[in-house]
Every structure is written in C-alpha cells, then in structure tokens.
mmCIF file of C-alpha atoms in Angstrom:
data_model
loop_
_atom_site.group_PDB
_atom_site.id
_atom_site.type_symbol
_atom_site.label_atom_id
_atom_site.label_comp_id
_atom_site.label_asym_id
_atom_site.label_seq_id
_atom_site.Cartn_x
_atom_site.Cartn_y
_atom_site.Cartn_z
ATOM 1 C CA MET A 1 15.660 -20.897 33.282
ATOM 2 C CA SER A 2 15.470 -17.512 30.688
ATOM 3 C CA ALA A 3 13.979 -13.927 31.931
ATOM 4 C CA LYS A 4 12.043 -13.337 29.883
ATOM 5 C CA TYR A 5 8.433 -14.731 28.960
ATOM 6 C CA GLY A 6 7.515 -16.655 25.722
ATOM 7 C CA LEU A 7 7.886 -19.579 23.839
ATOM 8 C CA VAL A 8 11.765 -21.080 23.704
ATOM 9 C CA GLY A 9 10.671 -23.488 21.093
ATOM 10 C CA TYR A 10 10.513 -27.500 20.774
ATOM 11 C CA ASN A 11 12.802 -30.192 21.456
ATOM 12 C CA SER A 12 12.754 -33.201 19.939
ATOM 13 C CA SER A 13 10.525 -35.425 21.891
ATOM 14 C CA ARG A 14 8.009 -31.807 23.965
ATOM 15 C CA LYS A 15 7.675 -28.788 24.264
ATOM 16 C CA HIS A 16 8.443 -26.391 26.981
ATOM 17 C CA ILE A 17 7.906 -23.081 27.963
ATOM 18 C CA SER A 18 10.685 -20.309 29.920
ATOM 19 C CA ILE A 19 9.086 -17.770 32.274
ATOM 20 C CA SER A 20 10.426 -15.351 34.442
ATOM 21 C CA ILE A 21 10.620 -16.112 38.496
ATOM 22 C CA PRO A 22 7.706 -14.169 39.921
ATOM 23 C CA SER A 23 8.819 -12.184 42.400
ATOM 24 C CA SER A 24 7.797 -12.291 46.074
ATOM 25 C CA THR A 25 3.937 -10.536 45.567
ATOM 26 C CA GLU A 26 3.647 -12.910 42.904
ATOM 27 C CA VAL A 27 2.490 -16.748 43.008
ATOM 28 C CA MET A 28 2.852 -18.649 39.918
ATOM 29 C CA SER A 29 -0.438 -20.795 38.998
ATOM 30 C CA PRO A 30 0.191 -24.231 39.645
ATOM 31 C CA HIS A 31 -1.586 -24.763 36.080
ATOM 32 C CA ILE A 32 1.589 -24.301 34.129
ATOM 33 C CA LYS A 33 3.428 -27.393 33.306
ATOM 34 C CA SER A 34 3.505 -26.551 29.545
ATOM 35 C CA VAL A 35 2.066 -24.403 26.642
ATOM 36 C CA GLU A 36 -1.291 -25.608 25.823
ATOM 37 C CA GLU A 37 -2.367 -24.914 21.916
ATOM 38 C CA LEU A 38 -3.310 -21.287 21.430
ATOM 39 C CA ARG A 39 -6.425 -21.182 19.543
ATOM 40 C CA VAL A 40 -7.841 -18.448 17.834
ATOM 41 C CA LEU A 41 -11.565 -18.914 16.339
ATOM 42 C CA GLY A 42 -10.250 -22.576 15.891
ATOM 43 C CA ILE A 43 -7.084 -21.800 14.206
ATOM 44 C CA ASN A 44 -4.191 -23.656 16.429
ATOM 45 C CA LEU A 45 -1.454 -20.859 16.793
ATOM 46 C CA SER A 46 1.107 -23.572 18.195
ATOM 47 C CA SER A 47 1.750 -24.636 14.621
ATOM 48 C CA PHE A 48 3.091 -21.908 12.821
ATOM 49 C CA SER A 49 6.104 -20.169 13.313
ATOM 50 C CA ALA A 50 6.114 -17.036 14.896
ATOM 51 C CA PRO A 51 6.229 -14.760 11.485
ATOM 52 C CA VAL A 52 3.189 -16.453 10.547
ATOM 53 C CA GLN A 53 1.363 -16.737 13.828
ATOM 54 C CA PHE A 54 2.141 -12.597 13.397
ATOM 55 C CA PHE A 55 0.976 -12.111 10.265
ATOM 56 C CA ILE A 56 -2.185 -14.011 11.008
ATOM 57 C CA CYS A 57 -3.159 -12.310 13.656
ATOM 58 C CA VAL A 58 -2.768 -9.121 12.035
ATOM 59 C CA ALA A 59 -4.766 -10.063 9.252
ATOM 60 C CA GLY A 60 -7.428 -10.912 11.544
ATOM 61 C CA VAL A 61 -6.836 -7.283 14.137
ATOM 62 C CA PHE A 62 -7.460 -5.500 10.488
ATOM 63 C CA LEU A 63 -10.602 -7.497 9.247
ATOM 64 C CA PHE A 64 -12.737 -7.522 12.123
ATOM 65 C CA TYR A 65 -11.724 -4.017 13.531
ATOM 66 C CA LEU A 66 -12.589 -2.444 10.234
ATOM 67 C CA ILE A 67 -15.771 -3.789 10.469
ATOM 68 C CA TYR A 68 -16.100 -2.796 14.026
ATOM 69 C CA GLY A 69 -15.121 0.643 13.589
ATOM 70 C CA TYR A 70 -17.636 0.356 11.015
ATOM 71 C CA LEU A 71 -20.369 -0.940 12.531
ATOM 72 C CA GLN A 72 -19.797 1.302 15.512
ATOM 73 C CA GLU A 73 -19.688 4.534 13.690
ATOM 74 C CA LEU A 74 -23.350 3.506 11.937
ATOM 75 C CA ILE A 75 -24.544 2.922 15.115
ATOM 76 C CA PHE A 76 -24.158 6.202 16.753
ATOM 77 C CA SER A 77 -25.613 8.221 13.483
ATOM 78 C CA VAL A 78 -28.600 6.417 14.616
ATOM 79 C CA GLU A 79 -30.664 9.760 14.934
ATOM 80 C CA GLY A 80 -31.326 9.829 18.877
ATOM 81 C CA PHE A 81 -28.966 7.755 19.922
ATOM 82 C CA LYS A 82 -25.606 9.548 21.131
ATOM 83 C CA PRO A 83 -26.754 10.093 24.760
ATOM 84 C CA PHE A 84 -26.865 5.996 25.402
ATOM 85 C CA GLY A 85 -23.029 5.061 24.819
ATOM 86 C CA TRP A 86 -23.004 3.789 28.214
ATOM 87 C CA TYR A 87 -25.705 1.833 27.195
ATOM 88 C CA LEU A 88 -24.285 0.273 24.219
ATOM 89 C CA THR A 89 -21.067 -0.482 26.551
ATOM 90 C CA LEU A 90 -23.436 -2.895 28.481
ATOM 91 C CA VAL A 91 -25.318 -5.181 25.298
ATOM 92 C CA GLN A 92 -21.354 -4.796 24.467
ATOM 93 C CA PHE A 93 -20.176 -6.880 27.361
ATOM 94 C CA GLY A 94 -23.037 -8.599 27.890
ATOM 95 C CA PHE A 95 -22.348 -10.172 24.144
ATOM 96 C CA TYR A 96 -19.052 -10.952 25.023
ATOM 97 C CA SER A 97 -19.426 -12.520 27.964
ATOM 98 C CA THR A 98 -21.802 -14.668 26.213
ATOM 99 C CA PHE A 99 -19.582 -15.294 23.490
ATOM 100 C CA GLY A 100 -16.579 -16.242 26.075
ATOM 101 C CA LEU A 101 -18.890 -18.329 27.613
ATOM 102 C CA ILE A 102 -19.333 -20.408 24.403
ATOM 103 C CA GLU A 103 -16.267 -20.994 23.692
ATOM 104 C CA LEU A 104 -14.984 -22.013 27.005
ATOM 105 C CA GLN A 105 -17.461 -24.933 27.194
ATOM 106 C CA LEU A 106 -15.799 -25.445 23.628
ATOM 107 C CA THR A 107 -12.939 -26.261 25.434
ATOM 108 C CA GLN A 108 -11.316 -29.275 27.499
ATOM 109 C CA ASP A 109 -9.853 -27.337 30.105
ATOM 110 C CA LYS A 110 -12.400 -24.901 31.556
ATOM 111 C CA ARG A 111 -10.688 -24.022 34.827
ATOM 112 C CA ARG A 112 -10.170 -20.333 35.867
ATOM 113 C CA ARG A 113 -6.520 -19.743 36.079
ATOM 114 C CA ILE A 114 -6.072 -15.945 36.683
ATOM 115 C CA PRO A 115 -7.097 -14.888 40.344
ATOM 116 C CA GLY A 116 -10.182 -13.029 40.696
ATOM 117 C CA LYS A 117 -8.751 -9.840 42.220
ATOM 118 C CA THR A 118 -6.711 -9.360 39.035
ATOM 119 C CA TYR A 119 -9.672 -9.528 36.998
ATOM 120 C CA MET A 120 -11.704 -7.373 38.751
ATOM 121 C CA ILE A 121 -9.148 -4.491 37.771
ATOM 122 C CA ILE A 122 -8.936 -5.818 34.170
ATOM 123 C CA ALA A 123 -12.747 -5.404 34.193
ATOM 124 C CA PHE A 124 -12.495 -2.155 35.959
ATOM 125 C CA LEU A 125 -9.763 -1.133 33.128
ATOM 126 C CA THR A 126 -11.994 -2.518 30.197
ATOM 127 C CA VAL A 127 -14.559 -0.496 31.238
ATOM 128 C CA GLY A 128 -12.769 2.626 31.395
ATOM 129 C CA THR A 129 -11.627 2.758 27.912
ATOM 130 C CA MET A 130 -14.360 0.695 25.832
ATOM 131 C CA GLY A 131 -16.919 3.247 27.866
ATOM 132 C CA LEU A 132 -15.613 6.168 27.658
ATOM 133 C CA SER A 133 -13.892 5.837 24.324
ATOM 134 C CA ASN A 134 -17.578 4.755 22.651
ATOM 135 C CA THR A 135 -19.599 7.810 25.192
ATOM 136 C CA SER A 136 -17.081 9.889 23.760
ATOM 137 C CA LEU A 137 -18.617 9.267 20.208
ATOM 138 C CA GLY A 138 -21.577 11.327 21.422
ATOM 139 C CA TYR A 139 -19.378 14.303 21.584
ATOM 140 C CA LEU A 140 -16.320 14.207 19.660
ATOM 141 C CA ASN A 141 -17.058 12.785 15.295
ATOM 142 C CA TYR A 142 -15.534 9.316 15.179
ATOM 143 C CA PRO A 143 -11.668 11.011 12.745
ATOM 144 C CA THR A 144 -11.148 13.261 15.455
ATOM 145 C CA GLN A 145 -12.040 10.285 18.408
ATOM 146 C CA VAL A 146 -9.076 8.680 16.482
ATOM 147 C CA ILE A 147 -6.383 11.651 16.528
ATOM 148 C CA PHE A 148 -6.744 10.886 20.379
ATOM 149 C CA LYS A 149 -6.568 7.401 20.395
ATOM 150 C CA CYS A 150 -3.649 7.436 17.674
ATOM 151 C CA CYS A 151 -1.237 8.547 20.707
ATOM 152 C CA LYS A 152 -1.833 5.309 22.557
ATOM 153 C CA LEU A 153 1.308 3.508 21.830
ATOM 154 C CA ILE A 154 3.071 6.370 24.280
ATOM 155 C CA PRO A 155 1.235 5.753 27.172
ATOM 156 C CA VAL A 156 1.212 1.661 26.532
ATOM 157 C CA MET A 157 5.058 2.001 26.782
ATOM 158 C CA ILE A 158 4.399 4.169 29.520
ATOM 159 C CA GLY A 159 2.809 1.507 31.488
ATOM 160 C CA GLY A 160 4.944 -1.014 30.080
ATOM 161 C CA ILE A 161 7.862 0.723 32.073
ATOM 162 C CA PHE A 162 5.863 1.177 35.592
ATOM 163 C CA ILE A 163 3.899 -1.612 35.550
ATOM 164 C CA GLN A 164 6.169 -4.786 33.919
ATOM 165 C CA GLY A 165 9.436 -2.686 34.494
ATOM 166 C CA LYS A 166 10.524 -2.855 31.022
ATOM 167 C CA ARG A 167 12.985 -0.789 29.083
ATOM 168 C CA TYR A 168 12.998 0.483 25.335
ATOM 169 C CA ASN A 169 15.618 1.903 23.386
ATOM 170 C CA PHE A 170 15.540 5.009 21.452
ATOM 171 C CA ALA A 171 14.642 3.622 18.195
ATOM 172 C CA ASP A 172 11.523 1.759 20.031
ATOM 173 C CA VAL A 173 10.447 5.354 21.530
ATOM 174 C CA ALA A 174 11.633 7.409 18.188
ATOM 175 C CA ALA A 175 9.308 4.775 15.776
ATOM 176 C CA ALA A 176 6.339 5.510 18.550
ATOM 177 C CA VAL A 177 5.976 8.985 18.545
ATOM 178 C CA CYS A 178 6.529 9.250 14.376
ATOM 179 C CA MET A 179 3.928 6.852 14.257
ATOM 180 C CA SER A 180 1.590 8.833 16.693
ATOM 181 C CA LEU A 181 2.443 12.200 15.029
ATOM 182 C CA GLY A 182 2.234 10.798 11.508
ATOM 183 C CA LEU A 183 -1.414 9.420 12.110
ATOM 184 C CA ILE A 184 -2.279 12.848 14.213
ATOM 185 C CA TRP A 185 -1.160 14.235 11.139
ATOM 186 C CA PHE A 186 -3.130 12.053 8.478
ATOM 187 C CA THR A 187 -6.481 12.847 9.899
ATOM 188 C CA LEU A 188 -6.061 16.348 11.223
ATOM 189 C CA ALA A 189 -7.626 17.063 7.808
ATOM 190 C CA ASP A 190 -10.665 16.484 8.869
ATOM 191 C CA SER A 191 -10.632 18.628 12.017
ATOM 192 C CA THR A 192 -9.836 21.553 9.645
ATOM 193 C CA VAL A 193 -12.436 21.349 7.835
ATOM 194 C CA ALA A 194 -15.499 19.624 10.066
ATOM 195 C CA PRO A 195 -13.919 20.739 13.603
ATOM 196 C CA ASN A 196 -16.035 19.016 16.278
ATOM 197 C CA PHE A 197 -13.647 19.597 19.382
ATOM 198 C CA HIS A 198 -15.977 19.511 22.781
ATOM 199 C CA LEU A 199 -14.440 19.603 25.958
ATOM 200 C CA THR A 200 -16.421 16.709 27.663
ATOM 201 C CA GLY A 201 -15.370 14.535 24.607
ATOM 202 C CA VAL A 202 -11.746 15.297 24.694
ATOM 203 C CA LEU A 203 -12.020 14.899 28.472
ATOM 204 C CA LEU A 204 -13.665 11.204 27.807
ATOM 205 C CA ILE A 205 -11.288 10.255 25.283
ATOM 206 C CA SER A 206 -8.266 11.022 27.422
ATOM 207 C CA LEU A 207 -9.313 9.020 30.193
ATOM 208 C CA ALA A 208 -10.207 5.994 28.613
ATOM 209 C CA LEU A 209 -6.288 6.862 26.763
ATOM 210 C CA CYS A 210 -5.219 6.826 30.657
ATOM 211 C CA ALA A 211 -7.137 3.277 31.118
ATOM 212 C CA ASP A 212 -5.615 1.678 27.884
ATOM 213 C CA ALA A 213 -2.258 2.656 29.548
ATOM 214 C CA ALA A 214 -2.554 -0.395 32.055
ATOM 215 C CA ILE A 215 -4.726 -2.983 31.151
ATOM 216 C CA GLY A 216 -2.876 -3.953 27.978
ATOM 217 C CA ASN A 217 0.077 -4.854 30.398
ATOM 218 C CA VAL A 218 -1.979 -5.964 33.202
ATOM 219 C CA GLN A 219 -3.002 -8.517 30.969
ATOM 220 C CA GLU A 220 -0.287 -9.200 29.299
ATOM 221 C CA LYS A 221 1.557 -9.818 32.406
ATOM 222 C CA ALA A 222 -1.565 -12.084 34.129
ATOM 223 C CA MET A 223 -1.922 -14.101 31.024
ATOM 224 C CA LYS A 224 2.190 -15.334 30.801
ATOM 225 C CA ILE A 225 2.481 -15.462 34.636
ATOM 226 C CA HIS A 226 -0.805 -17.589 35.184
ATOM 227 C CA ASN A 227 -0.905 -19.371 31.520
ATOM 228 C CA GLY A 228 -4.719 -17.772 30.896
ATOM 229 C CA SER A 229 -6.415 -18.876 27.586
ATOM 230 C CA ASN A 230 -8.219 -16.085 25.901
ATOM 231 C CA SER A 231 -11.522 -17.012 26.251
ATOM 232 C CA GLU A 232 -11.191 -17.177 29.486
ATOM 233 C CA MET A 233 -10.040 -13.360 30.018
ATOM 234 C CA VAL A 234 -12.775 -12.435 27.514
ATOM 235 C CA LEU A 235 -15.651 -13.984 29.920
ATOM 236 C CA TYR A 236 -14.539 -13.135 33.572
ATOM 237 C CA SER A 237 -13.540 -9.114 32.344
ATOM 238 C CA TYR A 238 -16.240 -8.782 30.582
ATOM 239 C CA SER A 239 -18.721 -10.614 32.794
ATOM 240 C CA ILE A 240 -17.637 -8.547 35.946
ATOM 241 C CA GLY A 241 -17.267 -4.865 34.203
ATOM 242 C CA PHE A 242 -20.672 -5.604 32.700
ATOM 243 C CA ILE A 243 -21.869 -5.658 36.424
ATOM 244 C CA TYR A 244 -19.779 -2.462 37.153
ATOM 245 C CA ILE A 245 -21.771 -0.570 33.927
ATOM 246 C CA LEU A 246 -25.033 -2.184 34.927
ATOM 247 C CA ALA A 247 -25.264 -1.104 38.992
ATOM 248 C CA GLY A 248 -23.285 2.255 37.406
ATOM 249 C CA LEU A 249 -26.858 3.157 35.410
ATOM 250 C CA LEU A 250 -28.854 1.908 37.412
ATOM 251 C CA CYS A 251 -27.492 3.979 40.385
ATOM 252 C CA VAL A 252 -27.418 7.177 37.647
ATOM 253 C CA GLY A 253 -30.922 6.195 36.084
ATOM 254 C CA GLY A 254 -29.549 6.320 32.821
ATOM 255 C CA LEU A 255 -30.902 2.599 32.381
ATOM 256 C CA GLY A 256 -34.212 3.174 31.425
ATOM 257 C CA PRO A 257 -34.162 5.989 28.998
ATOM 258 C CA ALA A 258 -31.659 3.775 26.698
ATOM 259 C CA VAL A 259 -33.797 0.607 27.044
ATOM 260 C CA ALA A 260 -36.895 2.562 25.967
ATOM 261 C CA PHE A 261 -35.250 4.457 23.011
ATOM 262 C CA CYS A 262 -33.568 0.661 21.785
ATOM 263 C CA SER A 263 -37.088 -0.852 22.228
ATOM 264 C CA GLU A 264 -38.216 1.530 19.490
ATOM 265 C CA HIS A 265 -35.744 0.428 17.316
ATOM 266 C CA PRO A 266 -34.502 -2.834 17.911
ATOM 267 C CA VAL A 267 -33.156 -3.394 14.633
ATOM 268 C CA LYS A 268 -31.200 0.004 14.243
ATOM 269 C CA THR A 269 -29.717 -1.113 17.427
ATOM 270 C CA TYR A 270 -29.570 -4.100 19.532
ATOM 271 C CA GLY A 271 -29.115 -6.037 15.571
ATOM 272 C CA TYR A 272 -26.515 -3.659 14.929
ATOM 273 C CA ALA A 273 -25.061 -3.999 18.557
ATOM 274 C CA PHE A 274 -24.845 -7.634 18.036
ATOM 275 C CA PHE A 275 -22.834 -7.927 14.745
ATOM 276 C CA PHE A 276 -20.899 -4.865 16.206
ATOM 277 C CA SER A 277 -19.956 -7.069 19.473
ATOM 278 C CA LEU A 278 -19.389 -10.015 17.392
ATOM 279 C CA THR A 279 -16.714 -8.468 15.361
ATOM 280 C CA GLY A 280 -14.834 -6.631 18.021
ATOM 281 C CA TYR A 281 -15.182 -10.193 19.958
ATOM 282 C CA PHE A 282 -13.248 -11.811 17.043
ATOM 283 C CA GLY A 283 -10.757 -9.063 17.031
ATOM 284 C CA ILE A 284 -9.900 -8.769 20.720
ATOM 285 C CA SER A 285 -9.342 -12.497 20.355
ATOM 286 C CA PHE A 286 -6.434 -11.881 17.956
ATOM 287 C CA VAL A 287 -5.392 -9.247 19.811
ATOM 288 C CA LEU A 288 -5.250 -10.879 22.968
ATOM 289 C CA ALA A 289 -2.942 -13.743 20.873
ATOM 290 C CA LEU A 290 -0.787 -10.686 19.659
ATOM 291 C CA ILE A 291 -0.636 -9.857 23.854
ATOM 292 C CA LYS A 292 0.582 -13.301 24.911
ATOM 293 C CA LEU A 293 2.750 -14.382 21.952
ATOM 294 C CA PHE A 294 4.365 -10.941 21.606
ATOM 295 C CA GLY A 295 3.495 -8.128 24.208
ATOM 296 C CA ALA A 296 1.169 -5.622 24.384
ATOM 297 C CA LEU A 297 3.869 -2.660 22.760
ATOM 298 C CA VAL A 298 2.958 -5.011 19.477
ATOM 299 C CA ALA A 299 -0.121 -5.497 19.864
ATOM 300 C CA VAL A 300 -1.089 -1.612 20.137
ATOM 301 C CA THR A 301 0.920 -0.823 17.391
ATOM 302 C CA VAL A 302 -0.954 -3.277 15.188
ATOM 303 C CA THR A 303 -4.427 -2.133 16.260
ATOM 304 C CA THR A 304 -2.985 1.891 16.052
ATOM 305 C CA GLY A 305 -1.926 0.818 12.950
ATOM 306 C CA ARG A 306 -5.189 -0.400 11.288
ATOM 307 C CA LYS A 307 -7.061 3.018 12.533
ATOM 308 C CA ALA A 308 -5.084 4.585 9.433
ATOM 309 C CA MET A 309 -7.429 2.211 7.545
ATOM 310 C CA THR A 310 -10.883 2.783 9.391
ATOM 311 C CA ILE A 311 -10.464 6.672 8.772
ATOM 312 C CA VAL A 312 -10.689 5.751 4.841
ATOM 313 C CA LEU A 313 -13.447 3.922 5.616
ATOM 314 C CA SER A 314 -14.720 6.419 7.910
ATOM 315 C CA PHE A 315 -15.009 8.892 5.117
ATOM 316 C CA MET A 316 -16.239 6.634 2.340
ATOM 317 C CA PHE A 317 -19.560 5.010 4.273
ATOM 318 C CA PHE A 318 -19.904 8.343 6.527
ATOM 319 C CA SER A 319 -20.777 11.598 4.841
ATOM 320 C CA LYS A 320 -18.188 14.014 6.019
ATOM 321 C CA PRO A 321 -16.219 16.808 4.023
ATOM 322 C CA PHE A 322 -12.569 16.016 3.456
ATOM 323 C CA THR A 323 -9.665 17.918 1.500
ATOM 324 C CA PHE A 324 -6.654 17.092 -0.150
ATOM 325 C CA GLN A 325 -5.043 20.418 1.254
ATOM 326 C CA LYS A 326 -2.111 20.704 3.998
ATOM 327 C CA PRO A 327 -3.736 20.848 7.184
ATOM 328 C CA ASN A 328 -3.801 24.593 8.426
ATOM 329 C CA LEU A 329 -3.175 24.464 11.680
ATOM 330 C CA ARG A 330 -3.292 28.473 12.446
ATOM 331 C CA LYS A 331 -7.016 27.862 11.133
ATOM 332 C CA MET A 332 -8.238 24.863 14.228
ATOM 333 C CA LYS A 333 -10.278 26.828 16.273
ATOM 334 C CA MET A 334 -9.111 25.185 19.452
ATOM 335 C CA GLY A 335 -11.542 28.013 21.016
ATOM 336 C CA ASN A 336 -13.930 25.366 20.623
ATOM 337 C CA LEU A 337 -13.055 23.394 23.439
#
C-alpha cells in the first residue's frame, strides 16, 4: 500500500485507491471501500485523465471566481453597505448550505462520512477566512485586499507542514515566494495612486490569512481520510458556520440594522448576494475537487493565480485611478495605517 494519498489508477477489472495508514489518533472511515465517482456540477471527473481533470478544475475556478469577485465588489459599492460584511457572509453561508443540501439530495449516498468535530473546526476556519475577508472590504479597496491575499500560498505551505507533515523542496518554496511577490508588485500601482490602507482592514485580512493557512489542509486531510464528498463538505461546514455567524450577530446586535438596510435595497443586496453565492458555490466545488485530487497547495496556487485577472476586472468595471508607472515604494504613505 502506498504511503501517499491519492488515486493509483485502474487495473483491468476494477478501480482501487491507496491511502496512508492513519495514526493512532485517526480512525479510518468504515465507508472507504473504493473510489466513487467524483462529480462537479454534473461532470464526472473520474472518467478523465489527471491533466484533463486539472484543466477542467482550473477553468471552473477562473470562470466562477472571476464573476464572484466582480459581484463581491459590486455589492460593496452599494452606498451604505460597507458596515454589513458579516451579514453578507451570513446570507452567503445560508445560500451555500441550501445549494449543498440540494446537491446532496440528488446523490445516491447521503451519509455523513466526516466526523462532526472535524466539521466544527472547518466551519470555524471558514467563518474566519470568509467573514473577515468580506468585512475587510469595508476598510480596504478590493485591489489592496488582494495584495494581502496574494501571500496566501506561504501560510498554506506552513500549515501543510504542521497539519499534514508535508515537506516542500526549495523549488516549491521559491516558486510560492516569487508568485506572491509578483502578484503583489502587480497590484502595488493601485496603492501608490489610491492608498486605502486602514489598520482595522489590515488586521482583518491578516487574520483571514491565518485561517487560510489551516482550512485547505484540514479539508484535504479530512476528505482523503474519510472520502467525503464535495456536497457533504459544503453542506455541513457552511451550515454550522451559519449558526456561528448568526449567534455572533445576535450577541453584538448587528442583525437588526443589516436586515433593515437590506430590506430597503432588496435587489442590490439579496439579489446580488444570490448570484454572488451561486457563483461562489460553483467555484468552491471546483476548489474542493482540486484539493481532493491534487492537494491544498495546488488548489491555492490556482486561486492565487486567478487574482491577477480579478484585479484587471476590478479596474475595468469599477472607477479607480490606474498608472502604468513603476510603483514608487517611497511614496506609499504607510502612515495611513
């Protein structure tokens, strides 16, 4: 039996998998007998070769998350909406849970395979990364937020070392650093002509990155040990996360003002949020497929790469100054922090 997770291939009569032997603290799911069909939006990825699987997942991530990023900035461009980032996350989690339930009901096997305790951890991390990221847009403009999120590869690698015991060679580390620095440099022009750094926003997006460092690795480990499906992962992690956010908003009294505001602008809030959540759900389905097939680092590399296209769309569709000059770091007024 191979010591690595993943698909081994097919023999002449039946398909099989190889998984690592769980440690004494991990119990292998009794449901794991063979690899089931991995379907994403009705596409049976199991019937394709690994390169084709990768291409399909990358295309899905780019397509849906580019639309997702556009709709996210569109929602926060609504006058007066910026203080309600956590409420948007609550609505988003509600839609995700609904979509996941519908998809799970369309499958033959509806059993929950991943332990509830694991879902509670994943839900907490998901609330952290998505809620803090959405809320940070109330303090940072979208390109400035992306500057920080471009660094996601590095904390994910660190999380892989501590959570999954992975080891990365020098080429992997160098590639991650170069990609992060390249994307940061690409977005720095916006910061020189339209600085929008805010201490609260920087803190929020930094905490979101800390959650990002763990969530992909925890998802990868759980899905491969217990062979959980994408729809199961989305349904349970986001429904539990919905409860977390709802409890938090009720405790701080943030639910009433948000509901009142959105009721006055239902199309620009709930309408946009529906399509925002729908494209996000489609996108995360492909991300989870990437995690299951190729690992968390590959998935984050793809999602980080599409951020360059998101920045281009941000400048195309939303009014903001732009320069072709090289960014002058000395003129960046970090004193705005």
